Amino acid sequence: MSLLDDYKQQMAQLRSDAENVTQTKLVDGLLDALTNSAQYRVYDAYSPDVYIRRGSFLDKSLYGVKRNGLLIEIEALQSGNAAYEVHTTGHIVDIVEQGGPWQWTKKNGDLPGPRPFMEEGLKDYVDGGFADADLAEGLRARGYTVIG
């Protein structure tokens, strides 16, 4: 085997291992970041008296995950409350992140404004260095030397 063939083989193995880490450890880390962001930015940010929260933003099984090599796509799949006409289409994440429309009126108490959490959770994970740390940890577990 030539030096170039050896290099190509090692690069292919590195890519395969990086994809595996991305599709497992990074997906888990990102779901943790999204649910933490929802807890902090949605649930802890507003204390309503008029309804009971379902907590669906904290349920990781309600996020759709698409994996394609080094690409991860995550979509919040939580539906609105079908008991109210305004919430029968779309997903509740849109309503929460945009700040309405709400079923309740001001007479029931102050309504929350926009509480975006999806992009913010992603930023927390990436900009906070957690994605890099998870990738490095996953590669180290597969025998790679990761510096930094």
XYZ file of C-alpha atoms in Angstrom:
148
model
C 0.000 0.000 0.000
C 1.359 3.388 -0.940
C 1.619 6.301 1.450
C -1.219 8.030 -0.420
C -3.447 4.952 -0.136
C -2.694 4.739 3.583
C -3.544 8.427 3.987
C -6.834 8.013 2.097
C -7.756 5.025 4.246
C -7.010 6.901 7.468
C -8.995 9.947 6.324
C -11.949 7.746 5.381
C -11.827 6.122 8.832
C -11.604 9.529 10.538
C -14.618 10.772 8.585
C -16.581 7.636 9.417
C -15.751 7.961 13.117
C -16.555 11.701 13.118
C -19.924 10.961 11.481
C -20.648 8.302 14.102
C -19.813 10.694 16.945
C -21.911 13.427 15.318
C -24.891 11.137 14.882
C -24.778 9.866 18.460
C -22.957 11.971 21.049
C -23.571 15.330 19.383
C -27.266 14.590 18.815
C -27.619 13.679 22.506
C -25.743 16.833 23.542
C -27.813 19.046 21.283
C -31.092 17.574 22.564
C -29.879 18.238 26.109
C -29.057 21.834 25.139
C -32.488 22.345 23.565
C -34.377 20.959 26.549
C -32.206 22.983 28.956
C -32.895 26.087 26.873
C -36.628 25.346 26.953
C -36.567 24.941 30.725
C -34.680 28.196 31.255
C -36.149 30.368 28.508
C -39.713 29.037 28.353
C -40.800 27.355 31.568
C -38.728 29.292 34.110
C -39.339 32.634 32.376
C -43.096 32.807 32.941
C -45.396 31.668 35.730
C -48.970 31.563 34.442
C -52.013 31.061 36.617
C -54.398 30.266 33.804
C -53.215 26.946 32.446
C -51.178 23.899 33.298
C -48.101 23.413 31.193
C -47.666 20.087 29.490
C -43.859 20.281 29.530
C -43.577 18.856 26.048
C -40.496 20.932 25.203
C -38.625 18.851 27.771
C -39.563 15.523 26.168
C -36.694 14.577 23.853
C -38.876 12.045 22.034
C -40.915 14.969 20.655
C -38.005 16.269 18.600
C -37.504 14.885 15.114
C -33.876 14.132 14.320
C -32.511 13.679 10.810
C -28.947 12.464 10.498
C -26.918 12.699 7.311
C -23.187 12.238 7.734
C -21.877 15.265 9.590
C -25.220 17.082 9.276
C -27.818 17.060 12.058
C -31.321 18.478 11.629
C -33.590 18.721 14.659
C -37.199 19.852 14.508
C -39.583 20.413 17.387
C -42.646 18.258 16.687
C -44.843 19.299 19.607
C -48.347 20.136 18.412
C -50.606 22.902 19.601
C -53.577 22.343 21.864
C -56.359 21.050 19.626
C -58.966 22.096 22.225
C -58.593 25.654 20.930
C -59.098 26.521 17.279
C -56.113 28.854 17.052
C -53.782 26.047 18.095
C -54.960 23.339 15.717
C -52.445 24.064 12.977
C -48.697 24.331 13.132
C -46.562 23.540 16.100
C -46.675 25.074 19.552
C -42.991 25.981 19.325
C -43.909 28.616 16.714
C -46.499 30.121 19.054
C -44.121 30.184 22.023
C -41.159 31.537 20.077
C -43.266 34.230 18.379
C -45.281 35.175 21.474
C -48.774 34.176 20.381
C -51.528 33.964 19.400
C -52.709 32.855 22.827
C -56.113 31.461 23.755
C -56.172 33.476 26.960
C -56.802 37.212 27.134
C -55.214 39.905 29.284
C -58.027 39.635 31.818
C -56.587 36.258 32.789
C -53.232 37.819 33.606
C -50.215 38.985 31.718
C -49.382 36.941 28.673
C -45.852 35.916 27.862
C -44.014 37.604 25.073
C -41.867 35.752 22.597
C -39.678 33.116 24.248
C -37.354 31.790 21.557
C -35.339 28.788 22.676
C -34.431 26.567 19.706
C -31.726 28.722 18.067
C -30.609 29.914 21.484
C -30.136 26.321 22.656
C -28.063 25.596 19.561
C -25.949 28.699 20.204
C -25.458 27.672 23.835
C -24.223 24.251 22.713
C -21.932 25.424 19.925
C -20.706 28.803 21.207
C -20.249 27.439 24.726
C -17.741 24.902 23.399
C -19.888 21.909 24.327
C -20.172 20.611 20.739
C -16.383 20.739 20.327
C -15.888 19.031 23.686
C -18.365 16.256 22.827
C -16.759 15.694 19.423
C -13.280 15.555 20.970
C -14.453 13.187 23.725
C -16.118 10.894 21.196
C -13.032 10.781 18.985
C -10.753 10.167 21.981
C -12.977 7.229 22.935
C -12.265 5.815 19.470
C -8.501 6.074 19.955
C -7.749 9.445 18.389
C -5.429 11.998 19.924
C -7.293 15.309 20.041
C -5.318 18.382 21.019
C -7.131 21.400 22.340
